[in-house]
Amino acid sequence: MSCTIIVGTQWGDEGKGKIVDYLTEDADVVVRAQGGHNAGHTVIADGEKHVLHLMPSGILWQGKTCVIGNGVVLDPASLLKEIDGLAEKGLEVKPSQLLISDAAHLNLPYHRMLDAAREAGLGERAIGTTRRGIGPSYGDKIDRSGIRAGDLAYPDLLAERFAAKVRENNAILMAAGLETIDFDTEVAVLLDCALRLQPFLANTPNFLHKALAAGKDLLFEGAQGTYLDIDHGTYPFVTSSNTTAGGACTGSGVSPRAITRSIGVAKAYTTRVGSGPFVTENEDFGERLHGMGREFGATTGRARRCGWFDAVLVGYATRVNGFDEIALTNLDGLDGLERIKLCSHYELDGGRLDYPPSRIEDYTRCQPIYEEMDGWGVDTTQARNFEDLPEKARAYLDRIASLSGAPVTIVGVGPDRSQTLVQ
Ligand code: GDP
Ligand code: IMO
Ligand code: MG
C-alpha cells in the first residue's frame, strides 16, 4: 500500500501531468481531488500529445482505475468532450476505468457566465481566470446551494434543481444587463450528459478505502499549484480550491494518515498565467522562452509570464505540503544560458523574508534577493541519468534542494516520458 501526493509548488503548469504519467506505471489508482477543467495537464505518451483537463492522466495507461473525487467541480459537457476525444484516439473510457464521486459539484453554464461577468466587472483588477466558472462553482458549494454529480442519476430532480438555479442566476445576469441562460436548451444538454455519465458515478471515498485496505497503490494528481491555493496562495489572485496537500485528503476522503509520500513538482524557473504579483518575473527571460516555442498555456493558449527560480516559494511550499522530494522539470529551458539567477530571499521594509507574506499589498512590495550561478552552456535533452548532467547543472540542482529543504530526486529534460531522470 502506498499513497503518493503530487502537488504543484508554484503557480501551476509545473509539469505535473508528465510526472504523474511517469509515476503511474507503479500505481493502481490515480485520483484527482480538486479543481476543474481550468487545469491543463500535458502528457506525451507513445509519441502522442494529450492535454487533459478533468480526466486524471492515468487514463492513458491500461489497467489503472481513475477517480474524480468529491473535491472536484465537474463540467459534465467538458468531461464528455474529453471522453469522446480519447475515444477518437482509440482510447475507450469504460465505467470500470473511471469513477466519478457522486458528491463532486457540478460546474454548469451559469457558473461560466458569472465568472466572465465578474472578470469584466473587475476591469484592471481582474484575476485573469480561465473563465471556466471555477470560482462561482465553488461559491455554490461553500454556500450550500450547489448541484452535485449524484443528481445526474435522478433526471427529474436534476431538472428541478437546475431550473431553480437558472432562475436565480438569470435574475443576476439580467440585472447586470447581460445575456441570460436559455433553460430549455441547457436542460436538454444537461439531461443528455446525465444519461451518459450515470454509469460512472460511485461513492469514491468508499472505493478508495477498499483499495487501500486491499494494499493498492494510489497516486494523487494535484491540479494548479501551491500559490493558487485559496488559503495559501497570493489571494485574491488564486483559484477557488485547496491545491495543497491537504486538499488531496478532503477532496477524496482519504485520511492524512494514509499518505506515504509527498512530491512537489517545480519548474527549474517560474511561470504564471493570469494576474497577480510575481517577484522574480523577468521579461527578457520570458521572451527567450517564448522564442523557443515554450510556455504557452495548455488550457487557454495564453503566453505564460516567466521569471527566475524562486526558492522562497518552493521552500515555503515544502513546509506547507510536507514534501519528501522535489521533481524539477524543464531543466532544459535553462540550457545555453551563461548565468542563472535564483532567488533565495525577499527583502521587505529593510528585512529579509524566507516566506511569502500573506497580505497581497506586502507581497507586491517584496524585492528578490538573488544568487547567481554559472550556466552549463550545453544541451541536456539527451541526458538519461543524473550522471549524464553537466557538473554545473548538478550544482544548480543541489542549490535548489538546499534552499528548498527537500532533495531533487526527479529531473525533466524534455516533455517526453523518456526525458525523465530519476535518482
Ligand atoms: P501541468 O499543468 O503541471 O501538468 O503542466 P502543463 O502541461 O500545463 O505545462 C507543462 C509544459 O511543460 C507542457 O508543455 C509539458 O509538455 C512540458 N514539460 C514538462 N516537463 C518538461 C521538461 O522537463 N522539459 C520540457 N522541455 N518540457 C516539459
Ligand atoms: P494546471 O493544473 C496555471 C490560474 C488562472 C488564474 C487563476 C484563477 O494546469 O496547473 P480559475 O479559472 O481557476 O478561477 O483562475 O488561476 N489557473 C491556472 N494557472 N495552471 C492551472 O492549472 C491553472 N488553473 C487556474 O490563470 O490566474
Ligand atoms: Mg497546466
Short mmCIF file of C-alpha atoms in Angstrom, two decimals, residues 13-416:
data_model
loop_
_atom_site.label_atom_id
_atom_site.label_comp_id
_atom_site.label_asym_id
_atom_site.label_seq_id
_atom_site.Cartn_x
_atom_site.Cartn_y
_atom_site.Cartn_z
CA ASP A 13 1.83 24.28 -15.10
CA GLU A 14 4.92 22.88 -13.41
CA GLY A 15 4.70 19.66 -15.45
CA LYS A 16 2.53 17.69 -13.01
CA GLY A 17 0.86 15.77 -15.87
CA LYS A 18 4.16 14.45 -17.11
CA ILE A 19 5.38 13.47 -13.62
CA VAL A 20 2.06 11.78 -12.77
CA ASP A 21 2.21 9.89 -16.05
CA TYR A 22 5.74 8.74 -15.25
CA LEU A 23 4.76 7.55 -11.76
CA THR A 24 1.51 5.90 -12.89
CA GLU A 25 3.42 2.85 -14.04
CA ASP A 26 3.74 1.83 -10.37
CA ALA A 27 0.24 2.91 -9.31
CA ASP A 28 -3.13 1.15 -9.36
CA VAL A 29 -5.40 4.16 -8.89
CA VAL A 30 -4.95 7.80 -10.00
CA VAL A 31 -7.10 10.38 -8.21
CA ARG A 32 -8.00 14.00 -8.99
CA ALA A 33 -9.23 15.62 -5.79
CA GLN A 34 -9.72 19.33 -6.58
CA GLY A 35 -10.03 21.90 -9.33
CA GLY A 36 -11.95 21.50 -12.54
CA HIS A 37 -11.42 21.95 -16.25
CA ASN A 38 -9.31 25.03 -15.52
CA ALA A 39 -6.43 22.52 -15.33
CA GLY A 40 -4.48 21.58 -18.44
CA HIS A 41 -2.10 18.66 -17.99
CA THR A 42 0.12 17.75 -20.91
CA VAL A 43 1.27 14.17 -21.33
CA ILE A 44 3.23 12.79 -24.24
CA ALA A 45 2.58 9.07 -24.34
CA ASP A 46 3.89 6.84 -27.12
CA GLY A 47 4.83 9.94 -29.07
CA GLU A 48 1.29 11.33 -28.98
CA LYS A 49 0.44 14.55 -27.16
CA HIS A 50 -2.60 14.61 -24.87
CA VAL A 51 -3.88 17.63 -22.93
CA LEU A 52 -6.14 16.51 -20.10
CA HIS A 53 -8.38 18.85 -18.13
CA LEU A 54 -10.71 16.88 -15.83
CA MET A 55 -9.58 13.39 -16.67
CA PRO A 56 -6.80 12.00 -14.47
CA SER A 57 -3.65 11.33 -16.53
CA GLY A 58 -3.71 7.66 -15.52
CA ILE A 59 -6.38 7.10 -18.18
CA LEU A 60 -3.60 6.84 -20.75
CA TRP A 61 -2.41 3.60 -19.12
CA GLN A 62 -4.06 0.22 -19.39
CA GLY A 63 -5.32 -1.46 -16.23
CA LYS A 64 -5.42 1.61 -13.99
CA THR A 65 -8.50 3.00 -12.27
CA CYS A 66 -9.05 6.76 -12.36
CA VAL A 67 -11.10 8.64 -9.79
CA ILE A 68 -12.63 12.11 -9.96
CA GLY A 69 -13.06 12.88 -6.29
CA ASN A 70 -15.64 14.78 -4.28
CA GLY A 71 -13.41 17.89 -4.20
CA VAL A 72 -13.56 18.42 -7.97
CA VAL A 73 -16.00 20.75 -9.73
CA LEU A 74 -17.17 18.91 -12.79
CA ASP A 75 -18.48 20.36 -16.03
CA PRO A 76 -20.38 17.37 -17.48
CA ALA A 77 -20.16 18.53 -21.09
CA SER A 78 -16.45 19.22 -20.80
CA LEU A 79 -15.73 15.78 -19.33
CA LEU A 80 -17.72 14.09 -22.10
CA LYS A 81 -15.76 16.08 -24.68
CA GLU A 82 -12.58 14.63 -23.19
CA ILE A 83 -14.05 11.13 -23.16
CA ASP A 84 -15.07 11.50 -26.82
CA GLY A 85 -11.68 12.96 -27.75
CA LEU A 86 -9.92 9.97 -26.19
CA ALA A 87 -12.29 7.56 -27.97
CA GLU A 88 -11.38 9.20 -31.30
CA LYS A 89 -7.76 8.36 -30.50
CA GLY A 90 -8.75 4.76 -29.85
CA LEU A 91 -8.80 5.09 -26.06
CA GLU A 92 -12.26 3.99 -24.94
CA VAL A 93 -13.05 5.12 -21.36
CA LYS A 94 -15.16 2.45 -19.65
CA PRO A 95 -17.04 2.84 -16.34
CA SER A 96 -14.70 0.25 -14.84
CA GLN A 97 -11.79 2.65 -15.53
CA LEU A 98 -13.30 5.93 -14.34
CA LEU A 99 -15.23 6.57 -11.14
CA ILE A 100 -16.86 9.93 -10.54
CA SER A 101 -17.74 10.90 -7.00
CA ASP A 102 -21.46 11.41 -6.52
CA ALA A 103 -20.51 14.20 -4.10
CA ALA A 104 -18.50 16.20 -6.67
CA HIS A 105 -20.16 19.51 -7.51
CA LEU A 106 -21.39 20.27 -10.99
CA ASN A 107 -19.94 23.20 -12.87
CA LEU A 108 -22.81 24.49 -15.04
CA PRO A 109 -23.28 27.14 -17.75
CA TYR A 110 -24.35 29.91 -15.35
CA HIS A 111 -21.06 29.49 -13.45
CA ARG A 112 -19.12 30.25 -16.63
CA MET A 113 -21.28 33.27 -17.41
CA LEU A 114 -20.94 34.65 -13.87
CA ASP A 115 -17.16 34.12 -13.98
CA ALA A 116 -16.92 36.11 -17.23
CA ALA A 117 -19.23 38.83 -15.86
CA ARG A 118 -17.24 39.19 -12.63
CA GLU A 119 -13.95 39.36 -14.50
CA ALA A 120 -15.32 42.01 -16.85
CA GLY A 121 -16.62 43.96 -13.84
CA LEU A 122 -13.20 43.93 -12.17
CA GLY A 123 -11.61 45.69 -15.16
CA GLU A 124 -7.90 46.19 -14.46
CA ARG A 125 -8.18 44.26 -11.20
CA ALA A 126 -9.39 41.12 -12.99
CA ILE A 127 -7.91 37.85 -11.72
CA GLY A 128 -7.29 36.57 -15.22
CA THR A 129 -9.29 33.39 -14.61
CA THR A 130 -9.62 30.65 -17.19
CA ARG A 131 -13.29 31.72 -17.44
CA ARG A 132 -14.35 28.14 -16.79
CA GLY A 133 -16.72 29.14 -13.96
CA ILE A 134 -14.50 27.67 -11.25
CA GLY A 135 -14.97 30.43 -8.64
CA PRO A 136 -18.80 30.51 -8.93
CA SER A 137 -18.98 26.67 -8.79
CA TYR A 138 -17.02 26.51 -5.55
CA GLY A 139 -19.04 29.52 -4.39
CA ASP A 140 -22.24 27.48 -4.69
CA LYS A 141 -20.60 24.55 -2.91
CA ILE A 142 -19.49 26.64 0.07
CA ASP A 143 -22.81 28.48 0.02
CA ARG A 144 -24.52 25.04 0.22
CA SER A 145 -26.62 25.70 -2.85
CA GLY A 146 -24.76 23.65 -5.46
CA ILE A 147 -25.94 20.69 -7.50
CA ARG A 148 -23.90 17.53 -7.01
CA ALA A 149 -22.96 14.82 -9.50
CA GLY A 150 -25.16 12.28 -7.69
CA ASP A 151 -28.18 14.15 -9.02
CA LEU A 152 -27.20 13.09 -12.55
CA ALA A 153 -28.82 9.75 -11.74
CA TYR A 154 -32.18 11.42 -10.96
CA PRO A 155 -33.22 13.38 -14.09
CA ASP A 156 -36.44 14.85 -12.68
CA LEU A 157 -34.77 16.10 -9.54
CA LEU A 158 -31.79 17.35 -11.56
CA ALA A 159 -34.03 19.33 -13.92
CA GLU A 160 -35.94 20.81 -10.98
CA ARG A 161 -32.77 21.90 -9.16
CA PHE A 162 -31.26 23.22 -12.38
CA ALA A 163 -34.42 25.23 -13.10
CA ALA A 164 -34.22 26.90 -9.69
CA LYS A 165 -30.55 27.78 -10.16
CA VAL A 166 -31.16 29.09 -13.69
CA ARG A 167 -33.97 31.32 -12.37
CA GLU A 168 -31.72 32.64 -9.59
CA ASN A 169 -28.77 33.29 -11.88
CA ASN A 170 -30.77 34.68 -14.78
CA ALA A 171 -32.07 37.34 -12.40
CA ILE A 172 -28.46 38.30 -11.59
CA LEU A 173 -27.38 38.29 -15.24
CA MET A 174 -30.44 40.26 -16.31
CA ALA A 175 -29.90 42.90 -13.61
CA ALA A 176 -26.37 43.32 -14.94
CA GLY A 177 -27.72 43.74 -18.48
CA LEU A 178 -26.07 40.51 -19.62
CA GLU A 179 -27.20 37.63 -21.79
CA THR A 180 -29.24 35.07 -19.84
CA ILE A 181 -29.42 31.29 -20.00
CA ASP A 182 -31.93 29.59 -22.24
CA PHE A 183 -33.29 26.96 -19.85
CA ASP A 184 -34.83 24.68 -22.50
CA THR A 185 -31.60 24.41 -24.48
CA GLU A 186 -29.35 23.95 -21.48
CA VAL A 187 -31.53 21.48 -19.60
CA ALA A 188 -31.65 19.27 -22.71
CA VAL A 189 -27.84 19.31 -22.89
CA LEU A 190 -27.57 18.56 -19.18
CA LEU A 191 -30.01 15.65 -19.29
CA ASP A 192 -28.15 14.13 -22.26
CA CYS A 193 -24.89 14.41 -20.34
CA ALA A 194 -26.53 12.92 -17.25
CA LEU A 195 -27.61 9.85 -19.17
CA ARG A 196 -24.07 9.25 -20.41
CA LEU A 197 -22.33 9.94 -17.09
CA GLN A 198 -24.62 7.92 -14.81
CA PRO A 199 -22.66 4.66 -15.21
CA PHE A 200 -19.50 6.35 -13.91
CA LEU A 201 -21.00 7.58 -10.62
CA ALA A 202 -19.80 5.98 -7.40
CA ASN A 203 -19.17 6.51 -3.74
CA THR A 204 -15.49 7.15 -4.36
CA PRO A 205 -14.29 7.54 -0.72
CA ASN A 206 -15.64 4.04 -0.09
CA PHE A 207 -13.89 2.75 -3.23
CA LEU A 208 -10.59 4.33 -2.14
CA HIS A 209 -10.87 2.95 1.42
CA LYS A 210 -11.35 -0.54 -0.02
CA ALA A 211 -8.47 -0.07 -2.44
CA LEU A 212 -6.17 0.95 0.42
CA ALA A 213 -7.32 -1.99 2.52
CA ALA A 214 -6.50 -4.28 -0.42
CA GLY A 215 -2.95 -2.90 -0.48
CA LYS A 216 -3.31 -0.90 -3.72
CA ASP A 217 -1.01 1.97 -4.68
CA LEU A 218 -2.70 5.36 -5.02
CA LEU A 219 -1.40 8.43 -6.81
CA PHE A 220 -2.99 11.85 -6.34
CA GLU A 221 -2.74 14.19 -9.31
CA GLY A 222 -2.75 17.74 -7.98
CA ALA A 223 -4.13 20.49 -10.18
CA GLN A 224 -2.93 24.12 -10.16
CA GLY A 225 -0.16 24.95 -7.67
CA THR A 226 0.54 25.98 -4.07
CA TYR A 227 0.36 29.74 -4.83
CA LEU A 228 -3.03 29.36 -6.49
CA ASP A 229 -4.39 27.77 -3.28
CA ILE A 230 -7.41 29.60 -1.89
CA ASP A 231 -5.81 29.73 1.60
CA HIS A 232 -2.07 29.73 0.98
CA GLY A 233 -1.80 31.41 -2.41
CA THR A 234 -1.44 35.02 -3.49
CA TYR A 235 -5.06 35.86 -2.63
CA PRO A 236 -7.14 37.12 -4.39
CA PHE A 237 -5.10 36.08 -7.47
CA VAL A 238 -5.75 32.40 -6.81
CA THR A 239 -8.13 29.66 -7.82
CA SER A 240 -11.01 28.60 -5.56
CA SER A 241 -9.82 25.22 -4.26
CA ASN A 242 -7.19 23.88 -1.88
CA THR A 243 -4.43 22.94 -4.28
CA THR A 244 -2.07 21.99 -1.44
CA ALA A 245 -1.55 18.53 0.08
CA GLY A 246 -4.47 18.78 2.50
CA GLY A 247 -6.82 19.24 -0.46
CA ALA A 248 -5.94 15.74 -1.64
CA CYS A 249 -7.38 14.33 1.60
CA THR A 250 -10.51 16.47 1.90
CA GLY A 251 -11.14 16.17 -1.83
CA SER A 252 -11.01 12.37 -1.81
CA GLY A 253 -11.96 11.11 1.63
CA VAL A 254 -8.54 9.51 2.13
CA SER A 255 -7.14 10.10 5.60
CA PRO A 256 -3.93 12.12 6.07
CA ARG A 257 -2.57 9.09 7.96
CA ALA A 258 -2.69 7.07 4.74
CA ILE A 259 -0.35 9.42 2.84
CA THR A 260 3.10 7.86 2.47
CA ARG A 261 4.88 10.22 0.07
CA SER A 262 4.54 13.85 -0.94
CA ILE A 263 6.27 15.11 -4.09
CA GLY A 264 6.43 18.75 -5.12
CA VAL A 265 6.70 19.46 -8.83
CA ALA A 266 8.68 22.62 -9.64
CA LYS A 267 9.86 24.11 -12.88
CA ALA A 268 13.58 24.93 -12.99
CA TYR A 269 12.38 28.54 -13.33
CA THR A 270 8.98 30.11 -12.54
CA THR A 271 5.90 30.79 -14.65
CA ARG A 272 2.44 32.17 -14.04
CA VAL A 273 -0.66 32.77 -16.16
CA GLY A 274 -3.23 35.31 -15.12
CA SER A 275 -2.75 38.40 -12.98
CA GLY A 276 -1.09 38.87 -9.61
CA PRO A 277 2.33 39.59 -8.17
CA PHE A 278 5.39 37.67 -9.39
CA VAL A 279 8.57 38.66 -7.55
CA THR A 280 11.14 37.11 -9.91
CA GLU A 281 9.35 37.95 -13.19
CA ASN A 282 11.76 38.80 -15.99
CA GLU A 283 10.51 39.84 -19.41
CA ASP A 284 13.78 39.17 -21.29
CA PHE A 285 13.87 35.63 -19.95
CA GLY A 286 10.19 35.20 -20.89
CA GLU A 287 10.87 36.38 -24.45
CA ARG A 288 13.70 33.88 -24.71
CA LEU A 289 11.44 31.00 -23.63
CA HIS A 290 8.55 32.10 -25.86
CA GLY A 291 11.03 32.40 -28.73
CA MET A 292 11.84 28.74 -28.18
CA GLY A 293 8.10 27.97 -28.57
CA ARG A 294 7.73 27.25 -24.86
CA GLU A 295 5.43 28.46 -22.12
CA PHE A 296 2.06 28.87 -23.76
CA GLY A 297 -0.93 27.78 -21.63
CA ALA A 298 -2.34 24.28 -22.16
CA THR A 299 -5.93 25.37 -21.41
CA THR A 300 -6.23 28.91 -22.76
CA GLY A 301 -3.16 29.21 -25.02
CA ARG A 302 -2.12 32.40 -23.20
CA ALA A 303 1.62 33.20 -23.12
CA ARG A 304 2.80 32.44 -19.60
CA ARG A 305 4.66 35.08 -17.62
CA CYS A 306 8.19 33.87 -16.83
CA GLY A 307 10.90 34.51 -14.24
CA TRP A 308 13.81 33.04 -12.31
CA PHE A 309 13.50 30.16 -9.85
CA ASP A 310 12.06 31.44 -6.59
CA ALA A 311 13.29 29.36 -3.64
CA VAL A 312 11.18 31.39 -1.21
CA LEU A 313 8.08 29.99 -2.89
CA VAL A 314 9.33 26.42 -3.25
CA GLY A 315 10.79 26.36 0.29
CA TYR A 316 7.53 27.54 1.83
CA ALA A 317 5.62 25.06 -0.35
CA THR A 318 7.85 22.29 1.02
CA ARG A 319 6.78 23.20 4.54
CA VAL A 320 3.06 23.58 3.73
CA ASN A 321 2.90 20.32 1.78
CA GLY A 322 5.47 18.25 3.67
CA PHE A 323 7.42 17.40 0.52
CA ASP A 324 9.72 14.41 0.80
CA GLU A 325 11.09 15.14 -2.64
CA ILE A 326 11.09 17.64 -5.46
CA ALA A 327 10.61 16.77 -9.12
CA LEU A 328 12.30 19.53 -11.11
CA THR A 329 11.01 19.85 -14.66
CA ASN A 330 12.12 21.88 -17.66
CA LEU A 331 15.77 21.99 -16.66
CA ASP A 332 16.46 22.08 -20.41
CA GLY A 333 14.76 25.50 -20.55
CA LEU A 334 17.92 26.93 -18.96
CA ASP A 335 20.31 25.23 -21.42
CA GLY A 336 22.56 27.73 -23.14
CA LEU A 337 22.33 30.48 -20.53
CA GLU A 338 25.67 31.89 -19.38
CA ARG A 339 24.46 32.94 -15.95
CA ILE A 340 21.41 31.82 -14.00
CA LYS A 341 19.70 33.72 -11.20
CA LEU A 342 17.98 32.10 -8.28
CA CYS A 343 16.02 34.00 -5.63
CA SER A 344 16.98 32.91 -2.10
CA HIS A 345 15.11 35.54 -0.04
CA TYR A 346 12.82 38.51 -0.32
CA GLU A 347 13.55 41.94 1.00
CA LEU A 348 10.67 43.85 2.57
CA ASP A 349 10.99 47.10 4.53
CA GLY A 350 14.69 46.50 5.12
CA GLY A 351 14.17 42.95 6.44
CA ARG A 352 14.79 39.55 4.86
CA LEU A 353 11.99 37.03 4.43
CA ASP A 354 12.12 33.31 3.66
CA TYR A 355 8.36 33.05 3.29
CA PRO A 356 5.81 34.96 1.19
CA PRO A 357 3.82 37.46 3.26
CA SER A 358 0.10 36.73 3.15
CA ARG A 359 -1.14 40.28 2.53
CA ILE A 360 -1.07 40.94 -1.20
CA GLU A 361 -0.10 44.56 -0.57
CA ASP A 362 3.04 43.38 1.29
CA TYR A 363 3.77 40.62 -1.18
CA THR A 364 3.63 43.08 -4.08
CA ARG A 365 6.34 45.19 -2.40
CA CYS A 366 8.78 42.28 -1.93
CA GLN A 367 12.05 42.54 -3.83
CA PRO A 368 14.05 39.47 -4.85
CA ILE A 369 17.48 38.80 -3.37
CA TYR A 370 19.32 36.79 -5.98
CA GLU A 371 22.22 34.41 -6.04
CA GLU A 372 23.92 33.88 -9.39
CA MET A 373 25.35 30.66 -10.71
CA ASP A 374 27.19 29.69 -13.87
CA GLY A 375 25.04 28.19 -16.61
CA TRP A 376 26.11 24.88 -18.12
CA GLY A 377 26.05 26.05 -21.71
CA VAL A 378 25.21 22.68 -23.26
CA ASP A 379 22.10 20.77 -24.30
CA THR A 380 20.75 18.48 -21.57
CA THR A 381 17.84 16.95 -23.51
CA GLN A 382 19.77 13.77 -24.29
CA ALA A 383 20.63 13.07 -20.63
CA ARG A 384 19.01 9.91 -19.27
CA ASN A 385 20.64 9.74 -15.81
CA PHE A 386 21.67 12.30 -13.23
CA GLU A 387 25.28 11.33 -14.02
CA ASP A 388 24.80 12.50 -17.63
CA LEU A 389 24.09 16.07 -16.50
CA PRO A 390 26.91 18.63 -16.64
CA GLU A 391 28.50 19.36 -13.27
CA LYS A 392 27.18 22.93 -13.27
CA ALA A 393 23.63 21.68 -13.80
CA ARG A 394 24.05 19.31 -10.86
CA ALA A 395 25.34 22.20 -8.75
CA TYR A 396 22.14 24.09 -9.63
CA LEU A 397 20.02 21.12 -8.52
CA ASP A 398 21.98 20.88 -5.26
CA ARG A 399 21.48 24.56 -4.54
CA ILE A 400 17.73 24.30 -5.24
CA ALA A 401 17.49 21.29 -2.90
CA SER A 402 19.35 23.01 -0.11
CA LEU A 403 17.33 26.24 -0.37
CA SER A 404 14.00 24.41 -0.77
CA GLY A 405 14.50 21.90 2.03
CA ALA A 406 13.86 18.72 0.03
CA PRO A 407 16.07 16.62 -2.26
CA VAL A 408 15.62 16.81 -6.03
CA THR A 409 15.00 13.17 -6.96
CA ILE A 410 13.38 13.53 -10.39
CA VAL A 411 14.51 15.85 -13.20
CA GLY A 412 12.83 16.61 -16.53
CA VAL A 413 14.98 17.50 -19.54
CA GLY A 414 12.21 17.40 -22.16
CA PRO A 415 8.48 16.76 -22.49
CA ASP A 416 8.78 13.09 -23.39
#
